[in-house]
Amino acid sequence: DIQMTQSPSSLSASVGDRVTITCQASQDITNYLNWYQQKPGKAPKLLIYDASNLETGVPSRFSGSGSGTDFTFTIRSLQPEDIATYYCQQYDNVPLTFGGGTKVEIK
Amino acid sequence: QVQLVESGGGVVQPGRSLRLSCAASGFTFSTYAMHWVRQAPGKGLEWVAFFSYDGSNKYYADSVGGRFTISRDVSKNTLYLQMNSLRAEDTAVYYCARPREVADSWDAFDIWGQGTMVTVSS
């Protein structure tokens, strides 16, 4: 199974800050990497697919980069509505696996 | 409007069975693969099962293999998850999810249901 190591597990930042989350795969997954946002009590929402493609309707302050085993998710300017837990997910092969999540809070 | 609606969750004793349903609408259900993903209380996301768009392939997480069965009724636009021999560790919110692309097996999940809670407890 491909292990996804996501860090940090939580972070606190101020409104307007740049926020960066990393995700490392245990083996090469090319660009088969997605990022989701999940707010409490809600289903996950797709933000970034194929490592760097912004899903339709998602604000441009969200971005993703990387390939192979190392990936980065960035919120360019943190907004209050971005408070959520973020997950990376690989889909190179089954079992599809998720990172452990990063809880983002406002300082 | 594209939508997935899960149902069938509840409280069940260990060792018993439960069947979850996921009703799809707003898209051509038969042309998409479908997945189940679960989330234990306070924990992260765990992929559970996959059903290919043409029904030729099914895959399961090791944690549920041999106990859970994924199936589909195209005439009812409904995906199912039959869960047998339930354990306390199966307690979770269960989501059905649809990949972005028609026929793609592995892809980002752009459509999720609202989830249905399954509690396994005596």
mmCIF file with all atom_site columns, C-alpha atoms in Angstrom:
data_model
loop_
_atom_site.group_PDB
_atom_site.id
_atom_site.type_symbol
_atom_site.label_atom_id
_atom_site.label_alt_id
_atom_site.label_comp_id
_atom_site.label_asym_id
_atom_site.label_entity_id
_atom_site.label_seq_id
_atom_site.pdbx_PDB_ins_code
_atom_site.Cartn_x
_atom_site.Cartn_y
_atom_site.Cartn_z
_atom_site.occupancy
_atom_site.B_iso_or_equiv
_atom_site.pdbx_formal_charge
_atom_site.auth_seq_id
_atom_site.auth_comp_id
_atom_site.auth_asym_id
_atom_site.auth_atom_id
_atom_site.pdbx_PDB_model_num
ATOM 1   C CA . ASP A 1 1   ? 0.000   0.000   0.000   1.00 0.00 ? 1   ASP A CA 1
ATOM 2   C CA . ILE A 1 2   ? 1.093   3.560   -0.700  1.00 0.00 ? 2   ILE A CA 1
ATOM 3   C CA . GLN A 1 3   ? 1.474   5.555   2.518   1.00 0.00 ? 3   GLN A CA 1
ATOM 4   C CA . MET A 1 4   ? 0.715   9.268   2.449   1.00 0.00 ? 4   MET A CA 1
ATOM 5   C CA . THR A 1 5   ? 2.522   11.321  5.083   1.00 0.00 ? 5   THR A CA 1
ATOM 6   C CA . GLN A 1 6   ? 0.934   14.722  5.514   1.00 0.00 ? 6   GLN A CA 1
ATOM 7   C CA . SER A 1 7   ? 2.343   17.541  7.620   1.00 0.00 ? 7   SER A CA 1
ATOM 8   C CA . PRO A 1 8   ? 1.764   19.389  9.770   1.00 0.00 ? 8   PRO A CA 1
ATOM 9   C CA . SER A 1 9   ? -1.164  17.699  11.464  1.00 0.00 ? 9   SER A CA 1
ATOM 10  C CA . SER A 1 10  ? -2.417  21.093  12.564  1.00 0.00 ? 10  SER A CA 1
ATOM 11  C CA . LEU A 1 11  ? -1.502  24.721  12.158  1.00 0.00 ? 11  LEU A CA 1
ATOM 12  C CA . SER A 1 12  ? -2.645  28.120  13.331  1.00 0.00 ? 12  SER A CA 1
ATOM 13  C CA . ALA A 1 13  ? -2.252  31.163  11.105  1.00 0.00 ? 13  ALA A CA 1
ATOM 14  C CA . SER A 1 14  ? -3.562  34.682  10.793  1.00 0.00 ? 14  SER A CA 1
ATOM 15  C CA . VAL A 1 15  ? -5.997  35.924  8.202   1.00 0.00 ? 15  VAL A CA 1
ATOM 16  C CA . GLY A 1 16  ? -3.997  36.885  5.133   1.00 0.00 ? 16  GLY A CA 1
ATOM 17  C CA . ASP A 1 17  ? -1.129  34.515  5.887   1.00 0.00 ? 17  ASP A CA 1
ATOM 18  C CA . ARG A 1 18  ? 0.290   32.106  3.376   1.00 0.00 ? 18  ARG A CA 1
ATOM 19  C CA . VAL A 1 19  ? -0.331  28.522  4.491   1.00 0.00 ? 19  VAL A CA 1
ATOM 20  C CA . THR A 1 20  ? 1.582   25.507  3.180   1.00 0.00 ? 20  THR A CA 1
ATOM 21  C CA . ILE A 1 21  ? 0.841   21.826  3.713   1.00 0.00 ? 21  ILE A CA 1
ATOM 22  C CA . THR A 1 22  ? 3.035   19.019  2.464   1.00 0.00 ? 22  THR A CA 1
ATOM 23  C CA . CYS A 1 23  ? 2.247   15.457  1.520   1.00 0.00 ? 23  CYS A CA 1
ATOM 24  C CA . GLN A 1 24  ? 4.824   12.771  0.863   1.00 0.00 ? 24  GLN A CA 1
ATOM 25  C CA . ALA A 1 25  ? 4.046   9.470   -0.844  1.00 0.00 ? 25  ALA A CA 1
ATOM 26  C CA . SER A 1 26  ? 5.899   6.287   0.053   1.00 0.00 ? 26  SER A CA 1
ATOM 27  C CA . GLN A 1 27  ? 6.519   5.651   -3.640  1.00 0.00 ? 27  GLN A CA 1
ATOM 28  C CA . ASP A 1 28  ? 6.341   7.503   -6.940  1.00 0.00 ? 28  ASP A CA 1
ATOM 29  C CA . ILE A 1 29  ? 2.744   8.398   -7.771  1.00 0.00 ? 29  ILE A CA 1
ATOM 30  C CA . THR A 1 30  ? 3.590   10.758  -10.662 1.00 0.00 ? 30  THR A CA 1
ATOM 31  C CA . ASN A 1 31  ? 0.871   13.414  -10.354 1.00 0.00 ? 31  ASN A CA 1
ATOM 32  C CA . TYR A 1 32  ? -1.982  11.194  -9.123  1.00 0.00 ? 32  TYR A CA 1
ATOM 33  C CA . LEU A 1 33  ? -2.588  13.365  -6.100  1.00 0.00 ? 33  LEU A CA 1
ATOM 34  C CA . ASN A 1 34  ? -5.690  15.260  -4.994  1.00 0.00 ? 34  ASN A CA 1
ATOM 35  C CA . TRP A 1 35  ? -6.429  17.716  -2.208  1.00 0.00 ? 35  TRP A CA 1
ATOM 36  C CA . TYR A 1 36  ? -9.729  17.982  -0.327  1.00 0.00 ? 36  TYR A CA 1
ATOM 37  C CA . GLN A 1 37  ? -11.163 20.395  2.190   1.00 0.00 ? 37  GLN A CA 1
ATOM 38  C CA . GLN A 1 38  ? -13.477 19.128  4.893   1.00 0.00 ? 38  GLN A CA 1
ATOM 39  C CA . LYS A 1 39  ? -15.457 21.316  7.262   1.00 0.00 ? 39  LYS A CA 1
ATOM 40  C CA . PRO A 1 40  ? -16.960 19.871  10.457  1.00 0.00 ? 40  PRO A CA 1
ATOM 41  C CA . GLY A 1 41  ? -20.004 17.712  9.826   1.00 0.00 ? 41  GLY A CA 1
ATOM 42  C CA . LYS A 1 42  ? -19.660 18.019  6.069   1.00 0.00 ? 42  LYS A CA 1
ATOM 43  C CA . ALA A 1 43  ? -18.457 15.806  3.256   1.00 0.00 ? 43  ALA A CA 1
ATOM 44  C CA . PRO A 1 44  ? -15.025 16.497  1.788   1.00 0.00 ? 44  PRO A CA 1
ATOM 45  C CA . LYS A 1 45  ? -14.822 18.939  -1.102  1.00 0.00 ? 45  LYS A CA 1
ATOM 46  C CA . LEU A 1 46  ? -12.390 18.542  -3.975  1.00 0.00 ? 46  LEU A CA 1
ATOM 47  C CA . LEU A 1 47  ? -10.038 21.520  -4.351  1.00 0.00 ? 47  LEU A CA 1
ATOM 48  C CA . ILE A 1 48  ? -7.090  20.335  -6.422  1.00 0.00 ? 48  ILE A CA 1
ATOM 49  C CA . TYR A 1 49  ? -6.820  17.322  -8.726  1.00 0.00 ? 49  TYR A CA 1
ATOM 50  C CA . ASP A 1 50  ? -3.835  15.829  -10.533 1.00 0.00 ? 50  ASP A CA 1
ATOM 51  C CA . ALA A 1 51  ? -1.517  17.627  -8.111  1.00 0.00 ? 51  ALA A CA 1
ATOM 52  C CA . SER A 1 52  ? -1.943  21.101  -9.527  1.00 0.00 ? 52  SER A CA 1
ATOM 53  C CA . ASN A 1 53  ? -5.293  21.550  -11.272 1.00 0.00 ? 53  ASN A CA 1
ATOM 54  C CA . LEU A 1 54  ? -7.816  23.790  -9.599  1.00 0.00 ? 54  LEU A CA 1
ATOM 55  C CA . GLU A 1 55  ? -11.315 22.318  -9.494  1.00 0.00 ? 55  GLU A CA 1
ATOM 56  C CA . THR A 1 56  ? -13.995 24.445  -11.128 1.00 0.00 ? 56  THR A CA 1
ATOM 57  C CA . GLY A 1 57  ? -15.397 27.055  -8.782  1.00 0.00 ? 57  GLY A CA 1
ATOM 58  C CA . VAL A 1 58  ? -12.562 26.841  -6.249  1.00 0.00 ? 58  VAL A CA 1
ATOM 59  C CA . PRO A 1 59  ? -10.962 30.197  -5.374  1.00 0.00 ? 59  PRO A CA 1
ATOM 60  C CA . SER A 1 60  ? -7.601  30.851  -6.967  1.00 0.00 ? 60  SER A CA 1
ATOM 61  C CA . ARG A 1 61  ? -5.913  31.405  -3.596  1.00 0.00 ? 61  ARG A CA 1
ATOM 62  C CA . PHE A 1 62  ? -5.722  27.605  -3.402  1.00 0.00 ? 62  PHE A CA 1
ATOM 63  C CA . SER A 1 63  ? -2.970  25.888  -5.355  1.00 0.00 ? 63  SER A CA 1
ATOM 64  C CA . GLY A 1 64  ? -1.042  22.656  -5.518  1.00 0.00 ? 64  GLY A CA 1
ATOM 65  C CA . SER A 1 65  ? 2.307   21.536  -6.861  1.00 0.00 ? 65  SER A CA 1
ATOM 66  C CA . GLY A 1 66  ? 4.663   18.608  -6.946  1.00 0.00 ? 66  GLY A CA 1
ATOM 67  C CA . SER A 1 67  ? 5.184   15.273  -8.619  1.00 0.00 ? 67  SER A CA 1
ATOM 68  C CA . GLY A 1 68  ? 6.700   11.919  -7.858  1.00 0.00 ? 68  GLY A CA 1
ATOM 69  C CA . THR A 1 69  ? 6.678   11.612  -4.080  1.00 0.00 ? 69  THR A CA 1
ATOM 70  C CA . ASP A 1 70  ? 6.580   15.187  -2.794  1.00 0.00 ? 70  ASP A CA 1
ATOM 71  C CA . PHE A 1 71  ? 3.594   17.498  -3.012  1.00 0.00 ? 71  PHE A CA 1
ATOM 72  C CA . THR A 1 72  ? 2.619   20.886  -1.634  1.00 0.00 ? 72  THR A CA 1
ATOM 73  C CA . PHE A 1 73  ? -0.738  22.537  -1.071  1.00 0.00 ? 73  PHE A CA 1
ATOM 74  C CA . THR A 1 74  ? -0.850  26.309  -0.556  1.00 0.00 ? 74  THR A CA 1
ATOM 75  C CA . ILE A 1 75  ? -3.440  28.813  0.539   1.00 0.00 ? 75  ILE A CA 1
ATOM 76  C CA . ARG A 1 76  ? -2.048  32.117  -0.721  1.00 0.00 ? 76  ARG A CA 1
ATOM 77  C CA . SER A 1 77  ? -3.970  34.347  1.680   1.00 0.00 ? 77  SER A CA 1
ATOM 78  C CA . LEU A 1 78  ? -5.850  32.564  4.447   1.00 0.00 ? 78  LEU A CA 1
ATOM 79  C CA . GLN A 1 79  ? -9.491  33.576  4.829   1.00 0.00 ? 79  GLN A CA 1
ATOM 80  C CA . PRO A 1 80  ? -11.820 32.875  7.778   1.00 0.00 ? 80  PRO A CA 1
ATOM 81  C CA . GLU A 1 81  ? -13.902 30.528  5.625   1.00 0.00 ? 81  GLU A CA 1
ATOM 82  C CA . ASP A 1 82  ? -10.811 28.365  5.000   1.00 0.00 ? 82  ASP A CA 1
ATOM 83  C CA . ILE A 1 83  ? -10.973 26.963  8.519   1.00 0.00 ? 83  ILE A CA 1
ATOM 84  C CA . ALA A 1 84  ? -11.187 23.240  7.868   1.00 0.00 ? 84  ALA A CA 1
ATOM 85  C CA . THR A 1 85  ? -9.210  20.033  7.711   1.00 0.00 ? 85  THR A CA 1
ATOM 86  C CA . TYR A 1 86  ? -7.326  19.372  4.492   1.00 0.00 ? 86  TYR A CA 1
ATOM 87  C CA . TYR A 1 87  ? -6.477  15.939  3.128   1.00 0.00 ? 87  TYR A CA 1
ATOM 88  C CA . CYS A 1 88  ? -4.239  14.723  0.343   1.00 0.00 ? 88  CYS A CA 1
ATOM 89  C CA . GLN A 1 89  ? -5.172  11.534  -1.497  1.00 0.00 ? 89  GLN A CA 1
ATOM 90  C CA . GLN A 1 90  ? -3.288  9.365   -3.954  1.00 0.00 ? 90  GLN A CA 1
ATOM 91  C CA . TYR A 1 91  ? -5.044  7.495   -6.716  1.00 0.00 ? 91  TYR A CA 1
ATOM 92  C CA . ASP A 1 92  ? -2.083  5.843   -8.378  1.00 0.00 ? 92  ASP A CA 1
ATOM 93  C CA . ASN A 1 93  ? -3.364  2.457   -7.253  1.00 0.00 ? 93  ASN A CA 1
ATOM 94  C CA . VAL A 1 94  ? -5.698  0.671   -4.899  1.00 0.00 ? 94  VAL A CA 1
ATOM 95  C CA . PRO A 1 95  ? -6.022  0.856   -2.056  1.00 0.00 ? 95  PRO A CA 1
ATOM 96  C CA . LEU A 1 96  ? -6.570  4.554   -2.573  1.00 0.00 ? 96  LEU A CA 1
ATOM 97  C CA . THR A 1 97  ? -5.045  6.240   0.449   1.00 0.00 ? 97  THR A CA 1
ATOM 98  C CA . PHE A 1 98  ? -5.393  9.568   2.202   1.00 0.00 ? 98  PHE A CA 1
ATOM 99  C CA . GLY A 1 99  ? -2.987  11.581  4.255   1.00 0.00 ? 99  GLY A CA 1
ATOM 100 C CA . GLY A 1 100 ? -3.749  11.973  7.940   1.00 0.00 ? 100 GLY A CA 1
ATOM 101 C CA . GLY A 1 101 ? -5.154  15.458  7.503   1.00 0.00 ? 101 GLY A CA 1
ATOM 102 C CA . THR A 1 102 ? -4.120  18.984  8.463   1.00 0.00 ? 102 THR A CA 1
ATOM 103 C CA . LYS A 1 103 ? -6.418  21.004  10.676  1.00 0.00 ? 103 LYS A CA 1
ATOM 104 C CA . VAL A 1 104 ? -6.149  24.693  9.851   1.00 0.00 ? 104 VAL A CA 1
ATOM 105 C CA . GLU A 1 105 ? -7.197  27.224  12.473  1.00 0.00 ? 105 GLU A CA 1
ATOM 106 C CA . ILE A 1 106 ? -7.170  31.000  12.716  1.00 0.00 ? 106 ILE A CA 1
ATOM 107 C CA . LYS A 1 107 ? -4.705  32.522  15.140  1.00 0.00 ? 107 LYS A CA 1
ATOM 108 C CA . GLN B 2 1   ? -28.391 18.767  -10.192 1.00 0.00 ? 1   GLN B CA 1
ATOM 109 C CA . VAL B 2 2   ? -25.785 16.099  -9.625  1.00 0.00 ? 2   VAL B CA 1
ATOM 110 C CA . GLN B 2 3   ? -26.395 14.473  -6.275  1.00 0.00 ? 3   GLN B CA 1
ATOM 111 C CA . LEU B 2 4   ? -25.621 11.435  -4.146  1.00 0.00 ? 4   LEU B CA 1
ATOM 112 C CA . VAL B 2 5   ? -27.780 10.591  -1.141  1.00 0.00 ? 5   VAL B CA 1
ATOM 113 C CA . GLU B 2 6   ? -26.783 7.836   1.270   1.00 0.00 ? 6   GLU B CA 1
ATOM 114 C CA . SER B 2 7   ? -29.156 5.987   3.561   1.00 0.00 ? 7   SER B CA 1
ATOM 115 C CA . GLY B 2 8   ? -29.296 2.845   5.673   1.00 0.00 ? 8   GLY B CA 1
ATOM 116 C CA . GLY B 2 9   ? -27.033 3.752   8.548   1.00 0.00 ? 9   GLY B CA 1
ATOM 117 C CA . GLY B 2 10  ? -27.896 3.098   12.154  1.00 0.00 ? 10  GLY B CA 1
ATOM 118 C CA . VAL B 2 11  ? -26.894 1.308   15.316  1.00 0.00 ? 11  VAL B CA 1
ATOM 119 C CA . VAL B 2 12  ? -26.121 -2.389  14.961  1.00 0.00 ? 12  VAL B CA 1
ATOM 120 C CA . GLN B 2 13  ? -24.671 -5.022  17.253  1.00 0.00 ? 13  GLN B CA 1
ATOM 121 C CA . PRO B 2 14  ? -21.251 -6.545  16.576  1.00 0.00 ? 14  PRO B CA 1
ATOM 122 C CA . GLY B 2 15  ? -21.461 -9.485  14.204  1.00 0.00 ? 15  GLY B CA 1
ATOM 123 C CA . ARG B 2 16  ? -24.673 -8.282  12.578  1.00 0.00 ? 16  ARG B CA 1
ATOM 124 C CA . SER B 2 17  ? -25.233 -6.947  9.077   1.00 0.00 ? 17  SER B CA 1
ATOM 125 C CA . LEU B 2 18  ? -26.319 -3.684  7.506   1.00 0.00 ? 18  LEU B CA 1
ATOM 126 C CA . ARG B 2 19  ? -26.840 -2.526  3.932   1.00 0.00 ? 19  ARG B CA 1
ATOM 127 C CA . LEU B 2 20  ? -26.119 1.034   2.897   1.00 0.00 ? 20  LEU B CA 1
ATOM 128 C CA . SER B 2 21  ? -27.610 2.658   -0.187  1.00 0.00 ? 21  SER B CA 1
ATOM 129 C CA . CYS B 2 22  ? -26.431 5.591   -2.280  1.00 0.00 ? 22  CYS B CA 1
ATOM 130 C CA . ALA B 2 23  ? -29.029 7.077   -4.615  1.00 0.00 ? 23  ALA B CA 1
ATOM 131 C CA . ALA B 2 24  ? -27.550 8.939   -7.572  1.00 0.00 ? 24  ALA B CA 1
ATOM 132 C CA . SER B 2 25  ? -29.237 11.615  -9.631  1.00 0.00 ? 25  SER B CA 1
ATOM 133 C CA . GLY B 2 26  ? -28.392 14.248  -12.196 1.00 0.00 ? 26  GLY B CA 1
ATOM 134 C CA . PHE B 2 27  ? -25.874 12.172  -14.157 1.00 0.00 ? 27  PHE B CA 1
ATOM 135 C CA . THR B 2 28  ? -25.644 8.946   -16.139 1.00 0.00 ? 28  THR B CA 1
ATOM 136 C CA . PHE B 2 29  ? -24.963 6.574   -13.276 1.00 0.00 ? 29  PHE B CA 1
ATOM 137 C CA . SER B 2 30  ? -24.021 3.603   -15.474 1.00 0.00 ? 30  SER B CA 1
ATOM 138 C CA . THR B 2 31  ? -21.057 5.428   -17.018 1.00 0.00 ? 31  THR B CA 1
ATOM 139 C CA . TYR B 2 32  ? -19.222 6.184   -13.779 1.00 0.00 ? 32  TYR B CA 1
ATOM 140 C CA . ALA B 2 33  ? -17.199 4.078   -11.404 1.00 0.00 ? 33  ALA B CA 1
ATOM 141 C CA . MET B 2 34  ? -18.244 4.561   -7.795  1.00 0.00 ? 34  MET B CA 1
ATOM 142 C CA . HIS B 2 35  ? -16.536 4.353   -4.433  1.00 0.00 ? 35  HIS B CA 1
ATOM 143 C CA . TRP B 2 36  ? -17.314 4.122   -0.734  1.00 0.00 ? 36  TRP B CA 1
ATOM 144 C CA . VAL B 2 37  ? -15.168 6.095   1.718   1.00 0.00 ? 37  VAL B CA 1
ATOM 145 C CA . ARG B 2 38  ? -15.582 6.115   5.495   1.00 0.00 ? 38  ARG B CA 1
ATOM 146 C CA . GLN B 2 39  ? -14.518 8.284   8.397   1.00 0.00 ? 39  GLN B CA 1
ATOM 147 C CA . ALA B 2 40  ? -14.418 7.068   11.976  1.00 0.00 ? 40  ALA B CA 1
ATOM 148 C CA . PRO B 2 41  ? -15.412 9.644   14.608  1.00 0.00 ? 41  PRO B CA 1
ATOM 149 C CA . GLY B 2 42  ? -12.653 12.229  14.964  1.00 0.00 ? 42  GLY B CA 1
ATOM 150 C CA . LYS B 2 43  ? -10.438 10.385  12.482  1.00 0.00 ? 43  LYS B CA 1
ATOM 151 C CA . GLY B 2 44  ? -9.318  10.768  8.880   1.00 0.00 ? 44  GLY B CA 1
ATOM 152 C CA . LEU B 2 45  ? -10.703 9.456   5.622   1.00 0.00 ? 45  LEU B CA 1
ATOM 153 C CA . GLU B 2 46  ? -10.407 5.793   4.650   1.00 0.00 ? 46  GLU B CA 1
ATOM 154 C CA . TRP B 2 47  ? -11.227 4.406   1.223   1.00 0.00 ? 47  TRP B CA 1
ATOM 155 C CA . VAL B 2 48  ? -13.423 1.304   1.518   1.00 0.00 ? 48  VAL B CA 1
ATOM 156 C CA . ALA B 2 49  ? -14.542 -0.075  -1.825  1.00 0.00 ? 49  ALA B CA 1
ATOM 157 C CA . PHE B 2 50  ? -14.704 0.469   -5.584  1.00 0.00 ? 50  PHE B CA 1
ATOM 158 C CA . PHE B 2 51  ? -17.159 -0.579  -8.297  1.00 0.00 ? 51  PHE B CA 1
ATOM 159 C CA . SER B 2 52  ? -16.070 -0.120  -11.915 1.00 0.00 ? 52  SER B CA 1
ATOM 160 C CA . TYR B 2 53  ? -18.320 1.686   -14.380 1.00 0.00 ? 53  TYR B CA 1
ATOM 161 C CA . ASP B 2 54  ? -19.082 -1.515  -16.289 1.00 0.00 ? 54  ASP B CA 1
ATOM 162 C CA . GLY B 2 55  ? -19.329 -3.736  -13.238 1.00 0.00 ? 55  GLY B CA 1
ATOM 163 C CA . SER B 2 56  ? -16.345 -5.839  -14.235 1.00 0.00 ? 56  SER B CA 1
ATOM 164 C CA . ASN B 2 57  ? -14.149 -4.943  -11.277 1.00 0.00 ? 57  ASN B CA 1
ATOM 165 C CA . LYS B 2 58  ? -14.598 -4.500  -7.577  1.00 0.00 ? 58  LYS B CA 1
ATOM 166 C CA . TYR B 2 59  ? -11.877 -3.756  -5.043  1.00 0.00 ? 59  TYR B CA 1
ATOM 167 C CA . TYR B 2 60  ? -11.902 -3.521  -1.275  1.00 0.00 ? 60  TYR B CA 1
ATOM 168 C CA . ALA B 2 61  ? -9.721  -2.217  1.511   1.00 0.00 ? 61  ALA B CA 1
ATOM 169 C CA . ASP B 2 62  ? -8.022  -5.039  3.398   1.00 0.00 ? 62  ASP B CA 1
ATOM 170 C CA . SER B 2 63  ? -9.881  -3.962  6.538   1.00 0.00 ? 63  SER B CA 1
ATOM 171 C CA . VAL B 2 64  ? -13.259 -4.893  5.010   1.00 0.00 ? 64  VAL B CA 1
ATOM 172 C CA . GLY B 2 65  ? -12.418 -7.513  2.402   1.00 0.00 ? 65  GLY B CA 1
ATOM 173 C CA . GLY B 2 66  ? -14.426 -10.697 2.800   1.00 0.00 ? 66  GLY B CA 1
ATOM 174 C CA . ARG B 2 67  ? -17.024 -8.914  4.957   1.00 0.00 ? 67  ARG B CA 1
ATOM 175 C CA . PHE B 2 68  ? -18.266 -6.063  2.755   1.00 0.00 ? 68  PHE B CA 1
ATOM 176 C CA . THR B 2 69  ? -19.730 -6.313  -0.739  1.00 0.00 ? 69  THR B CA 1
ATOM 177 C CA . ILE B 2 70  ? -20.227 -3.402  -3.124  1.00 0.00 ? 70  ILE B CA 1
ATOM 178 C CA . SER B 2 71  ? -22.921 -3.653  -5.765  1.00 0.00 ? 71  SER B CA 1
ATOM 179 C CA . ARG B 2 72  ? -25.037 -1.506  -8.050  1.00 0.00 ? 72  ARG B CA 1
ATOM 180 C CA . ASP B 2 73  ? -28.551 -1.434  -9.497  1.00 0.00 ? 73  ASP B CA 1
ATOM 181 C CA . VAL B 2 74  ? -28.452 0.697   -12.623 1.00 0.00 ? 74  VAL B CA 1
ATOM 182 C CA . SER B 2 75  ? -32.234 0.539   -13.031 1.00 0.00 ? 75  SER B CA 1
ATOM 183 C CA . LYS B 2 76  ? -32.554 2.277   -9.657  1.00 0.00 ? 76  LYS B CA 1
ATOM 184 C CA . ASN B 2 77  ? -29.458 4.484   -10.012 1.00 0.00 ? 77  ASN B CA 1
ATOM 185 C CA . THR B 2 78  ? -28.330 3.127   -6.675  1.00 0.00 ? 78  THR B CA 1
ATOM 186 C CA . LEU B 2 79  ? -25.022 1.924   -5.257  1.00 0.00 ? 79  LEU B CA 1
ATOM 187 C CA . TYR B 2 80  ? -24.994 -0.435  -2.290  1.00 0.00 ? 80  TYR B CA 1
ATOM 188 C CA . LEU B 2 81  ? -22.600 -1.557  0.411   1.00 0.00 ? 81  LEU B CA 1
ATOM 189 C CA . GLN B 2 82  ? -23.549 -4.794  2.126   1.00 0.00 ? 82  GLN B CA 1
ATOM 190 C CA . MET B 2 83  ? -21.704 -4.949  5.430   1.00 0.00 ? 83  MET B CA 1
ATOM 191 C CA . ASN B 2 84  ? -21.556 -8.289  7.230   1.00 0.00 ? 84  ASN B CA 1
ATOM 192 C CA . SER B 2 85  ? -19.836 -9.414  10.425  1.00 0.00 ? 85  SER B CA 1
ATOM 193 C CA . LEU B 2 86  ? -19.661 -5.834  11.617  1.00 0.00 ? 86  LEU B CA 1
ATOM 194 C CA . ARG B 2 87  ? -17.059 -4.847  14.177  1.00 0.00 ? 87  ARG B CA 1
ATOM 195 C CA . ALA B 2 88  ? -16.731 -1.903  16.528  1.00 0.00 ? 88  ALA B CA 1
ATOM 196 C CA . GLU B 2 89  ? -13.953 -0.560  14.321  1.00 0.00 ? 89  GLU B CA 1
ATOM 197 C CA . ASP B 2 90  ? -16.403 -0.263  11.425  1.00 0.00 ? 90  ASP B CA 1
ATOM 198 C CA . THR B 2 91  ? -18.128 2.571   13.281  1.00 0.00 ? 91  THR B CA 1
ATOM 199 C CA . ALA B 2 92  ? -17.908 5.558   10.947  1.00 0.00 ? 92  ALA B CA 1
ATOM 200 C CA . VAL B 2 93  ? -19.675 7.932   8.629   1.00 0.00 ? 93  VAL B CA 1
ATOM 201 C CA . TYR B 2 94  ? -19.893 6.225   5.250   1.00 0.00 ? 94  TYR B CA 1
ATOM 202 C CA . TYR B 2 95  ? -19.759 8.344   2.106   1.00 0.00 ? 95  TYR B CA 1
ATOM 203 C CA . CYS B 2 96  ? -20.331 7.333   -1.473  1.00 0.00 ? 96  CYS B CA 1
ATOM 204 C CA . ALA B 2 97  ? -18.234 9.283   -3.941  1.00 0.00 ? 97  ALA B CA 1
ATOM 205 C CA . ARG B 2 98  ? -18.077 9.720   -7.695  1.00 0.00 ? 98  ARG B CA 1
ATOM 206 C CA . PRO B 2 99  ? -14.910 10.270  -9.729  1.00 0.00 ? 99  PRO B CA 1
ATOM 207 C CA . ARG B 2 100 ? -14.584 13.317  -11.926 1.00 0.00 ? 100 ARG B CA 1
ATOM 208 C CA . GLU B 2 101 ? -14.292 11.514  -15.222 1.00 0.00 ? 101 GLU B CA 1
ATOM 209 C CA . VAL B 2 102 ? -16.674 9.140   -16.940 1.00 0.00 ? 102 VAL B CA 1
ATOM 210 C CA . ALA B 2 103 ? -15.425 5.532   -16.895 1.00 0.00 ? 103 ALA B CA 1
ATOM 211 C CA . ASP B 2 104 ? -12.246 6.455   -14.991 1.00 0.00 ? 104 ASP B CA 1
ATOM 212 C CA . SER B 2 105 ? -11.568 4.006   -12.225 1.00 0.00 ? 105 SER B CA 1
ATOM 213 C CA . TRP B 2 106 ? -9.175  6.081   -10.199 1.00 0.00 ? 106 TRP B CA 1
ATOM 214 C CA . ASP B 2 107 ? -9.744  9.795   -10.219 1.00 0.00 ? 107 ASP B CA 1
ATOM 215 C CA . ALA B 2 108 ? -10.471 12.645  -7.907  1.00 0.00 ? 108 ALA B CA 1
ATOM 216 C CA . PHE B 2 109 ? -13.851 12.472  -6.190  1.00 0.00 ? 109 PHE B CA 1
ATOM 217 C CA . ASP B 2 110 ? -15.762 15.549  -7.230  1.00 0.00 ? 110 ASP B CA 1
ATOM 218 C CA . ILE B 2 111 ? -19.189 14.469  -5.975  1.00 0.00 ? 111 ILE B CA 1
ATOM 219 C CA . TRP B 2 112 ? -19.806 13.165  -2.446  1.00 0.00 ? 112 TRP B CA 1
ATOM 220 C CA . GLY B 2 113 ? -22.926 12.232  -0.603  1.00 0.00 ? 113 GLY B CA 1
ATOM 221 C CA . GLN B 2 114 ? -23.763 13.733  2.768   1.00 0.00 ? 114 GLN B CA 1
ATOM 222 C CA . GLY B 2 115 ? -22.781 10.518  4.534   1.00 0.00 ? 115 GLY B CA 1
ATOM 223 C CA . THR B 2 116 ? -24.638 8.027   6.690   1.00 0.00 ? 116 THR B CA 1
ATOM 224 C CA . MET B 2 117 ? -23.537 7.087   10.206  1.00 0.00 ? 117 MET B CA 1
ATOM 225 C CA . VAL B 2 118 ? -22.984 3.473   11.154  1.00 0.00 ? 118 VAL B CA 1
ATOM 226 C CA . THR B 2 119 ? -22.476 2.660   14.824  1.00 0.00 ? 119 THR B CA 1
ATOM 227 C CA . VAL B 2 120 ? -21.477 -0.855  15.799  1.00 0.00 ? 120 VAL B CA 1
ATOM 228 C CA . SER B 2 121 ? -22.102 -1.344  19.490  1.00 0.00 ? 121 SER B CA 1
ATOM 229 C CA . SER B 2 122 ? -23.660 -3.815  21.858  1.00 0.00 ? 122 SER B CA 1
#
